């Protein structure tokens, strides 16, 4: 995969963590790209390329991943909807091997570039994958998912993906910025045989502080 990003005006950001830091290359004016890259799907529904933003949920989940890092050493991890790749990069820094996935090839180019510049791409694979049609033939002890449950049509495919790809005692880590519809997703999870624990952390991004919910999800015993 080419990790050249010449087609975009770029900016750089350092995400500071408790013990380390991640340097990210991001798109400079994501609002402009959101309009330019938006399109209608075959049913006329507007598709917005949200990968062009770095979301506060990925910073919250990256901090949580850093905190539990010793548990992740040598773990084989799947990240869905990885966007710029921040969360998975922190998992790699903690010694995990991460399969970064996103429906958008362009997002994966950035994730790959960012993994390269943080020196972790030897611990990473990049796979274009839509969670409606997942493509693996193995299970994962950890699945990372930062800000992927914002629209209800995503919920059933994501729950199905957990049922299929999480090992029997595996943990899926979700994060989202306390949107009101998120409770619907977690109700669906409990209705389909999962349990979860939630914690909340403040995250400041672009001078705005939001409360990010971190959910640790497992199969019910
Ligand atoms: C709100 S963004 C979150 C990106 C990143 N995780 C973060 O928190 O900064 C949602 C991500 O999910 C990806 N996505 C949307 N629909 C998808 C699908 N059906 N399958 C896989 N990825 C999808 C988008 O391309 C985007 O990268």
PDB file of C-alpha atoms and ligand atoms in Angstrom:
ATOM      1  CA  UNK A   1       0.000   0.000   0.000  1.00  0.00           C
ATOM      2  CA  UNK A   2       1.270   3.505  -0.817  1.00  0.00           C
ATOM      3  CA  UNK A   3       1.424   5.746   2.193  1.00  0.00           C
ATOM      4  CA  UNK A   4       2.018   8.954   0.248  1.00  0.00           C
ATOM      5  CA  UNK A   5      -0.611  11.519   1.135  1.00  0.00           C
ATOM      6  CA  UNK A   6       0.071  14.164  -1.501  1.00  0.00           C
ATOM      7  CA  UNK A   7      -3.597  14.592  -2.443  1.00  0.00           C
ATOM      8  CA  UNK A   8      -4.452  16.303   0.836  1.00  0.00           C
ATOM      9  CA  UNK A   9      -3.430  19.478   2.659  1.00  0.00           C
ATOM     10  CA  UNK A  10      -1.885  18.027   5.766  1.00  0.00           C
ATOM     11  CA  UNK A  11      -1.339  19.015   9.336  1.00  0.00           C
ATOM     12  CA  UNK A  12       0.461  17.310  12.146  1.00  0.00           C
ATOM     13  CA  UNK A  13      -0.634  16.751  15.723  1.00  0.00           C
ATOM     14  CA  UNK A  14       1.064  15.248  18.756  1.00  0.00           C
ATOM     15  CA  UNK A  15      -1.234  13.309  21.066  1.00  0.00           C
ATOM     16  CA  UNK A  16       0.295  13.250  24.535  1.00  0.00           C
ATOM     17  CA  UNK A  17      -0.373  10.214  26.665  1.00  0.00           C
ATOM     18  CA  UNK A  18       0.565   9.394  30.248  1.00  0.00           C
ATOM     19  CA  UNK A  19       3.796   7.665  29.317  1.00  0.00           C
ATOM     20  CA  UNK A  20       4.254   8.302  25.630  1.00  0.00           C
ATOM     21  CA  UNK A  21       3.088  10.234  22.636  1.00  0.00           C
ATOM     22  CA  UNK A  22       1.856   9.645  19.112  1.00  0.00           C
ATOM     23  CA  UNK A  23       2.575  11.862  16.142  1.00  0.00           C
ATOM     24  CA  UNK A  24      -0.328  11.966  13.717  1.00  0.00           C
ATOM     25  CA  UNK A  25      -0.581  13.300  10.195  1.00  0.00           C
ATOM     26  CA  UNK A  26      -4.127  14.558   9.710  1.00  0.00           C
ATOM     27  CA  UNK A  27      -6.136  16.372   7.034  1.00  0.00           C
ATOM     28  CA  UNK A  28      -5.867  20.108   7.511  1.00  0.00           C
ATOM     29  CA  UNK A  29      -9.398  21.184   6.587  1.00  0.00           C
ATOM     30  CA  UNK A  30     -11.650  18.187   7.180  1.00  0.00           C
ATOM     31  CA  UNK A  31     -14.864  20.252   6.812  1.00  0.00           C
ATOM     32  CA  UNK A  32     -13.957  21.048   3.210  1.00  0.00           C
ATOM     33  CA  UNK A  33     -13.199  17.373   2.492  1.00  0.00           C
ATOM     34  CA  UNK A  34     -16.386  16.236   4.198  1.00  0.00           C
ATOM     35  CA  UNK A  35     -18.369  18.119   1.561  1.00  0.00           C
ATOM     36  CA  UNK A  36     -16.121  17.146  -1.315  1.00  0.00           C
ATOM     37  CA  UNK A  37     -16.038  13.433  -0.508  1.00  0.00           C
ATOM     38  CA  UNK A  38     -19.665  13.007   0.583  1.00  0.00           C
ATOM     39  CA  UNK A  39     -21.773  10.893  -1.761  1.00  0.00           C
ATOM     40  CA  UNK A  40     -25.119   9.132  -1.989  1.00  0.00           C
ATOM     41  CA  UNK A  41     -25.280   5.354  -1.726  1.00  0.00           C
ATOM     42  CA  UNK A  42     -27.397   3.147  -4.019  1.00  0.00           C
ATOM     43  CA  UNK A  43     -30.475   3.827  -1.834  1.00  0.00           C
ATOM     44  CA  UNK A  44     -29.984   7.590  -1.982  1.00  0.00           C
ATOM     45  CA  UNK A  45     -28.700   7.806   1.594  1.00  0.00           C
ATOM     46  CA  UNK A  46     -26.038  10.443   2.137  1.00  0.00           C
ATOM     47  CA  UNK A  47     -22.648   8.957   3.027  1.00  0.00           C
ATOM     48  CA  UNK A  48     -20.288  11.260   4.925  1.00  0.00           C
ATOM     49  CA  UNK A  49     -16.571  10.393   5.095  1.00  0.00           C
ATOM     50  CA  UNK A  50     -16.126  10.796   8.858  1.00  0.00           C
ATOM     51  CA  UNK A  51     -12.627   9.295   8.663  1.00  0.00           C
ATOM     52  CA  UNK A  52     -11.371  12.771   7.661  1.00  0.00           C
ATOM     53  CA  UNK A  53     -11.632  13.878  11.307  1.00  0.00           C
ATOM     54  CA  UNK A  54      -9.764  12.720  14.384  1.00  0.00           C
ATOM     55  CA  UNK A  55     -12.493  12.075  16.979  1.00  0.00           C
ATOM     56  CA  UNK A  56     -12.184  12.608  20.709  1.00  0.00           C
ATOM     57  CA  UNK A  57     -13.309   8.991  21.208  1.00  0.00           C
ATOM     58  CA  UNK A  58     -10.076   7.724  19.676  1.00  0.00           C
ATOM     59  CA  UNK A  59      -8.048   9.849  22.119  1.00  0.00           C
ATOM     60  CA  UNK A  60     -10.117   8.508  25.046  1.00  0.00           C
ATOM     61  CA  UNK A  61      -9.709   4.918  23.892  1.00  0.00           C
ATOM     62  CA  UNK A  62      -5.991   5.424  23.203  1.00  0.00           C
ATOM     63  CA  UNK A  63      -5.531   6.563  26.812  1.00  0.00           C
ATOM     64  CA  UNK A  64      -7.450   3.548  28.089  1.00  0.00           C
ATOM     65  CA  UNK A  65      -5.392   1.199  25.886  1.00  0.00           C
ATOM     66  CA  UNK A  66      -2.239   2.775  27.296  1.00  0.00           C
ATOM     67  CA  UNK A  67      -3.515   2.167  30.834  1.00  0.00           C
ATOM     68  CA  UNK A  68      -4.183  -1.554  30.281  1.00  0.00           C
ATOM     69  CA  UNK A  69      -1.133  -1.878  28.016  1.00  0.00           C
ATOM     70  CA  UNK A  70       0.667  -4.701  29.846  1.00  0.00           C
ATOM     71  CA  UNK A  71      -2.332  -6.979  29.157  1.00  0.00           C
ATOM     72  CA  UNK A  72      -2.003  -6.308  25.416  1.00  0.00           C
ATOM     73  CA  UNK A  73       1.610  -7.430  24.964  1.00  0.00           C
ATOM     74  CA  UNK A  74       1.746  -9.879  22.029  1.00  0.00           C
ATOM     75  CA  UNK A  75      -2.081  -9.858  21.759  1.00  0.00           C
ATOM     76  CA  UNK A  76      -3.569 -10.095  18.268  1.00  0.00           C
ATOM     77  CA  UNK A  77      -5.992  -7.177  18.012  1.00  0.00           C
ATOM     78  CA  UNK A  78      -8.611  -6.151  15.469  1.00  0.00           C
ATOM     79  CA  UNK A  79      -9.480  -2.461  15.156  1.00  0.00           C
ATOM     80  CA  UNK A  80     -12.651  -1.557  13.260  1.00  0.00           C
ATOM     81  CA  UNK A  81     -13.285   1.896  11.755  1.00  0.00           C
ATOM     82  CA  UNK A  82      -9.700   2.869  12.572  1.00  0.00           C
ATOM     83  CA  UNK A  83      -9.708   6.269  10.826  1.00  0.00           C
ATOM     84  CA  UNK A  84      -6.253   7.836  11.333  1.00  0.00           C
ATOM     85  CA  UNK A  85      -5.164   4.845  13.413  1.00  0.00           C
ATOM     86  CA  UNK A  86      -4.444   6.465  16.794  1.00  0.00           C
ATOM     87  CA  UNK A  87      -5.873   3.761  19.072  1.00  0.00           C
ATOM     88  CA  UNK A  88      -4.288   0.861  17.252  1.00  0.00           C
ATOM     89  CA  UNK A  89      -0.919   2.652  17.147  1.00  0.00           C
ATOM     90  CA  UNK A  90      -0.948   2.911  20.960  1.00  0.00           C
ATOM     91  CA  UNK A  91      -1.791  -0.812  21.168  1.00  0.00           C
ATOM     92  CA  UNK A  92       1.202  -1.531  18.890  1.00  0.00           C
ATOM     93  CA  UNK A  93       3.409   0.645  21.116  1.00  0.00           C
ATOM     94  CA  UNK A  94       2.323  -1.610  23.994  1.00  0.00           C
ATOM     95  CA  UNK A  95       3.543  -4.669  22.103  1.00  0.00           C
ATOM     96  CA  UNK A  96       0.323  -5.849  20.454  1.00  0.00           C
ATOM     97  CA  UNK A  97      -0.030  -6.883  16.816  1.00  0.00           C
ATOM     98  CA  UNK A  98      -2.923  -4.931  15.285  1.00  0.00           C
ATOM     99  CA  UNK A  99      -5.039  -5.436  12.179  1.00  0.00           C
ATOM    100  CA  UNK A 100      -6.242  -1.930  11.311  1.00  0.00           C
ATOM    101  CA  UNK A 101      -9.475  -1.992   9.313  1.00  0.00           C
ATOM    102  CA  UNK A 102     -11.728   0.635   7.814  1.00  0.00           C
ATOM    103  CA  UNK A 103     -14.216   0.657   4.956  1.00  0.00           C
ATOM    104  CA  UNK A 104     -12.267   3.541   3.417  1.00  0.00           C
ATOM    105  CA  UNK A 105      -8.980   2.848   1.668  1.00  0.00           C
ATOM    106  CA  UNK A 106      -8.022   6.504   2.128  1.00  0.00           C
ATOM    107  CA  UNK A 107      -8.364   6.209   5.914  1.00  0.00           C
ATOM    108  CA  UNK A 108      -6.078   3.166   5.813  1.00  0.00           C
ATOM    109  CA  UNK A 109      -3.443   5.124   3.859  1.00  0.00           C
ATOM    110  CA  UNK A 110      -3.345   7.638   6.714  1.00  0.00           C
ATOM    111  CA  UNK A 111      -3.356   4.924   9.382  1.00  0.00           C
ATOM    112  CA  UNK A 112      -0.452   3.209   7.598  1.00  0.00           C
ATOM    113  CA  UNK A 113       1.488   6.462   7.268  1.00  0.00           C
ATOM    114  CA  UNK A 114       0.878   7.256  10.943  1.00  0.00           C
ATOM    115  CA  UNK A 115       1.961   3.771  12.032  1.00  0.00           C
ATOM    116  CA  UNK A 116       5.135   4.209   9.944  1.00  0.00           C
ATOM    117  CA  UNK A 117       6.020   7.555  11.465  1.00  0.00           C
ATOM    118  CA  UNK A 118       5.566   6.158  14.981  1.00  0.00           C
ATOM    119  CA  UNK A 119       7.786   3.189  14.183  1.00  0.00           C
ATOM    120  CA  UNK A 120       5.164   0.477  14.715  1.00  0.00           C
ATOM    121  CA  UNK A 121       4.170  -0.633  11.222  1.00  0.00           C
ATOM    122  CA  UNK A 122       6.087  -3.909  11.622  1.00  0.00           C
ATOM    123  CA  UNK A 123       3.433  -4.813  14.225  1.00  0.00           C
ATOM    124  CA  UNK A 124       0.543  -3.750  11.971  1.00  0.00           C
ATOM    125  CA  UNK A 125      -1.565  -4.963   9.053  1.00  0.00           C
ATOM    126  CA  UNK A 126      -3.985  -2.780   7.101  1.00  0.00           C
ATOM    127  CA  UNK A 127      -7.112  -4.330   5.632  1.00  0.00           C
ATOM    128  CA  UNK A 128      -9.947  -2.567   3.868  1.00  0.00           C
ATOM    129  CA  UNK A 129     -13.023  -4.058   5.501  1.00  0.00           C
ATOM    130  CA  UNK A 130     -16.649  -3.039   5.735  1.00  0.00           C
ATOM    131  CA  UNK A 131     -18.150  -4.335   8.981  1.00  0.00           C
ATOM    132  CA  UNK A 132     -21.216  -5.415   6.959  1.00  0.00           C
ATOM    133  CA  UNK A 133     -19.036  -7.968   5.154  1.00  0.00           C
ATOM    134  CA  UNK A 134     -16.156  -8.909   7.470  1.00  0.00           C
ATOM    135  CA  UNK A 135     -13.465 -11.059   5.945  1.00  0.00           C
ATOM    136  CA  UNK A 136     -11.356 -12.851   8.586  1.00  0.00           C
ATOM    137  CA  UNK A 137     -10.982 -16.532   9.327  1.00  0.00           C
ATOM    138  CA  UNK A 138      -9.634 -16.151  12.860  1.00  0.00           C
ATOM    139  CA  UNK A 139     -10.814 -14.778  16.211  1.00  0.00           C
ATOM    140  CA  UNK A 140      -9.297 -11.952  18.244  1.00  0.00           C
ATOM    141  CA  UNK A 141      -8.859 -11.594  22.032  1.00  0.00           C
ATOM    142  CA  UNK A 142      -9.325  -7.821  21.702  1.00  0.00           C
ATOM    143  CA  UNK A 143     -11.381  -5.699  19.337  1.00  0.00           C
ATOM    144  CA  UNK A 144     -10.995  -1.894  19.372  1.00  0.00           C
ATOM    145  CA  UNK A 145     -13.811   0.364  18.189  1.00  0.00           C
ATOM    146  CA  UNK A 146     -13.577   4.148  18.626  1.00  0.00           C
ATOM    147  CA  UNK A 147     -16.684   6.086  17.619  1.00  0.00           C
ATOM    148  CA  UNK A 148     -18.286   3.564  15.287  1.00  0.00           C
ATOM    149  CA  UNK A 149     -21.812   3.260  16.734  1.00  0.00           C
ATOM    150  CA  UNK A 150     -23.101   6.727  15.834  1.00  0.00           C
ATOM    151  CA  UNK A 151     -25.749   5.432  13.398  1.00  0.00           C
ATOM    152  CA  UNK A 152     -28.285   2.721  14.196  1.00  0.00           C
ATOM    153  CA  UNK A 153     -27.806   0.771  10.912  1.00  0.00           C
ATOM    154  CA  UNK A 154     -24.222   0.051  12.096  1.00  0.00           C
ATOM    155  CA  UNK A 155     -25.329  -1.683  15.275  1.00  0.00           C
ATOM    156  CA  UNK A 156     -26.447  -5.129  14.081  1.00  0.00           C
ATOM    157  CA  UNK A 157     -23.441  -5.680  11.769  1.00  0.00           C
ATOM    158  CA  UNK A 158     -21.069  -4.650  14.563  1.00  0.00           C
ATOM    159  CA  UNK A 159     -22.745  -6.952  17.121  1.00  0.00           C
ATOM    160  CA  UNK A 160     -22.649  -9.784  14.549  1.00  0.00           C
ATOM    161  CA  UNK A 161     -18.943  -9.079  14.028  1.00  0.00           C
ATOM    162  CA  UNK A 162     -18.330  -9.376  17.791  1.00  0.00           C
ATOM    163  CA  UNK A 163     -20.233 -12.662  17.917  1.00  0.00           C
ATOM    164  CA  UNK A 164     -18.135 -14.017  15.099  1.00  0.00           C
ATOM    165  CA  UNK A 165     -14.669 -12.624  15.779  1.00  0.00           C
ATOM    166  CA  UNK A 166     -14.266 -12.183  19.543  1.00  0.00           C
ATOM    167  CA  UNK A 167     -12.677 -15.160  21.322  1.00  0.00           C
ATOM    168  CA  UNK A 168     -14.845 -16.749  24.039  1.00  0.00           C
ATOM    169  CA  UNK A 169     -13.225 -14.722  26.832  1.00  0.00           C
ATOM    170  CA  UNK A 170     -12.214 -11.831  24.590  1.00  0.00           C
ATOM    171  CA  UNK A 171     -12.784  -8.135  25.281  1.00  0.00           C
ATOM    172  CA  UNK A 172     -14.136  -5.523  22.890  1.00  0.00           C
ATOM    173  CA  UNK A 173     -13.333  -1.928  23.825  1.00  0.00           C
ATOM    174  CA  UNK A 174     -15.719   0.711  22.506  1.00  0.00           C
ATOM    175  CA  UNK A 175     -15.601   4.457  22.978  1.00  0.00           C
ATOM    176  CA  UNK A 176     -18.134   7.141  22.102  1.00  0.00           C
ATOM    177  CA  UNK A 177     -18.872  10.695  23.255  1.00  0.00           C
ATOM    178  CA  UNK A 178     -22.033   9.928  25.268  1.00  0.00           C
ATOM    179  CA  UNK A 179     -24.454  10.386  22.364  1.00  0.00           C
ATOM    180  CA  UNK A 180     -28.049   9.835  23.392  1.00  0.00           C
ATOM    181  CA  UNK A 181     -28.577   6.980  20.908  1.00  0.00           C
ATOM    182  CA  UNK A 182     -25.630   4.944  22.270  1.00  0.00           C
ATOM    183  CA  UNK A 183     -27.850   3.352  24.941  1.00  0.00           C
ATOM    184  CA  UNK A 184     -29.716   1.582  22.105  1.00  0.00           C
ATOM    185  CA  UNK A 185     -26.519  -0.094  20.955  1.00  0.00           C
ATOM    186  CA  UNK A 186     -25.610  -1.282  24.459  1.00  0.00           C
ATOM    187  CA  UNK A 187     -29.146  -2.597  24.995  1.00  0.00           C
ATOM    188  CA  UNK A 188     -28.759  -4.588  21.764  1.00  0.00           C
ATOM    189  CA  UNK A 189     -25.451  -5.935  23.080  1.00  0.00           C
ATOM    190  CA  UNK A 190     -26.957  -7.118  26.372  1.00  0.00           C
ATOM    191  CA  UNK A 191     -29.962  -8.595  24.508  1.00  0.00           C
ATOM    192  CA  UNK A 192     -27.547 -10.652  22.395  1.00  0.00           C
ATOM    193  CA  UNK A 193     -25.506 -12.177  25.209  1.00  0.00           C
ATOM    194  CA  UNK A 194     -22.870  -9.603  26.112  1.00  0.00           C
ATOM    195  CA  UNK A 195     -22.153  -7.691  29.304  1.00  0.00           C
ATOM    196  CA  UNK A 196     -20.275  -4.400  29.624  1.00  0.00           C
ATOM    197  CA  UNK A 197     -18.673  -2.012  32.091  1.00  0.00           C
ATOM    198  CA  UNK A 198     -18.627   1.696  31.371  1.00  0.00           C
ATOM    199  CA  UNK A 199     -16.218   4.366  32.577  1.00  0.00           C
ATOM    200  CA  UNK A 200     -16.119   8.007  31.507  1.00  0.00           C
ATOM    201  CA  UNK A 201     -13.087  10.204  30.856  1.00  0.00           C
ATOM    202  CA  UNK A 202     -12.815  13.879  29.884  1.00  0.00           C
ATOM    203  CA  UNK A 203     -10.985  14.504  26.603  1.00  0.00           C
ATOM    204  CA  UNK A 204     -10.010  17.915  25.249  1.00  0.00           C
ATOM    205  CA  UNK A 205      -9.749  18.269  21.482  1.00  0.00           C
ATOM    206  CA  UNK A 206      -9.672  21.601  19.595  1.00  0.00           C
ATOM    207  CA  UNK A 207     -10.095  23.405  22.941  1.00  0.00           C
ATOM    208  CA  UNK A 208     -13.394  21.639  23.667  1.00  0.00           C
ATOM    209  CA  UNK A 209     -13.717  19.125  26.465  1.00  0.00           C
ATOM    210  CA  UNK A 210     -16.151  16.228  26.089  1.00  0.00           C
ATOM    211  CA  UNK A 211     -16.898  13.238  28.248  1.00  0.00           C
ATOM    212  CA  UNK A 212     -15.931  10.069  26.401  1.00  0.00           C
ATOM    213  CA  UNK A 213     -17.510   6.788  27.456  1.00  0.00           C
ATOM    214  CA  UNK A 214     -15.235   3.721  27.417  1.00  0.00           C
ATOM    215  CA  UNK A 215     -17.048   0.398  27.368  1.00  0.00           C
ATOM    216  CA  UNK A 216     -15.384  -2.912  28.096  1.00  0.00           C
ATOM    217  CA  UNK A 217     -17.570  -5.607  26.510  1.00  0.00           C
ATOM    218  CA  UNK A 218     -17.415  -9.378  27.064  1.00  0.00           C
ATOM    219  CA  UNK A 219     -19.659 -12.372  26.510  1.00  0.00           C
ATOM    220  CA  UNK A 220     -21.992 -12.975  29.447  1.00  0.00           C
ATOM    221  CA  UNK A 221     -20.746 -15.882  31.629  1.00  0.00           C
TER     222      UNK A 221
HETATM  223  C1  LIG B   1     -16.489   8.636  13.414  1.00  0.00           C
HETATM  224  S1  LIG B   1     -15.211   7.895  12.477  1.00  0.00           S
HETATM  225  C2  LIG B   1     -14.129   7.299  13.769  1.00  0.00           C
HETATM  226  C3  LIG B   1     -12.716   7.157  13.284  1.00  0.00           C
HETATM  227  C4  LIG B   1     -11.701   6.818  14.366  1.00  0.00           C
HETATM  228  N1  LIG B   1     -11.980   5.539  14.971  1.00  0.00           N
HETATM  229  C5  LIG B   1     -11.682   7.913  15.435  1.00  0.00           C
HETATM  230  O1  LIG B   1     -12.308   7.721  16.490  1.00  0.00           O
HETATM  231  O2  LIG B   1     -11.049   8.961  15.200  1.00  0.00           O
HETATM  232  C6  LIG B   1     -15.949   6.362  11.914  1.00  0.00           C
HETATM  233  C7  LIG B   1     -14.999   5.475  11.129  1.00  0.00           C
HETATM  234  O3  LIG B   1     -15.700   4.292  10.745  1.00  0.00           O
HETATM  235  C8  LIG B   1     -15.463   4.039   9.371  1.00  0.00           C
HETATM  236  N2  LIG B   1     -16.644   3.338   8.842  1.00  0.00           N
HETATM  237  C9  LIG B   1     -17.873   3.865   8.581  1.00  0.00           C
HETATM  238  N3  LIG B   1     -18.706   2.918   8.115  1.00  0.00           N
HETATM  239  C10 LIG B   1     -17.978   1.772   8.080  1.00  0.00           C
HETATM  240  C11 LIG B   1     -18.269   0.425   7.704  1.00  0.00           C
HETATM  241  N4  LIG B   1     -19.479   0.087   7.239  1.00  0.00           N
HETATM  242  N5  LIG B   1     -17.312  -0.511   7.826  1.00  0.00           N
HETATM  243  C12 LIG B   1     -16.068  -0.168   8.293  1.00  0.00           C
HETATM  244  N6  LIG B   1     -15.726   1.087   8.653  1.00  0.00           N
HETATM  245  C13 LIG B   1     -16.661   2.037   8.548  1.00  0.00           C
HETATM  246  C14 LIG B   1     -15.264   5.406   8.749  1.00  0.00           C
HETATM  247  O4  LIG B   1     -14.564   5.343   7.508  1.00  0.00           O
HETATM  248  C15 LIG B   1     -14.495   6.120   9.840  1.00  0.00           C
HETATM  249  O5  LIG B   1     -13.111   5.922   9.735  1.00  0.00           O
END
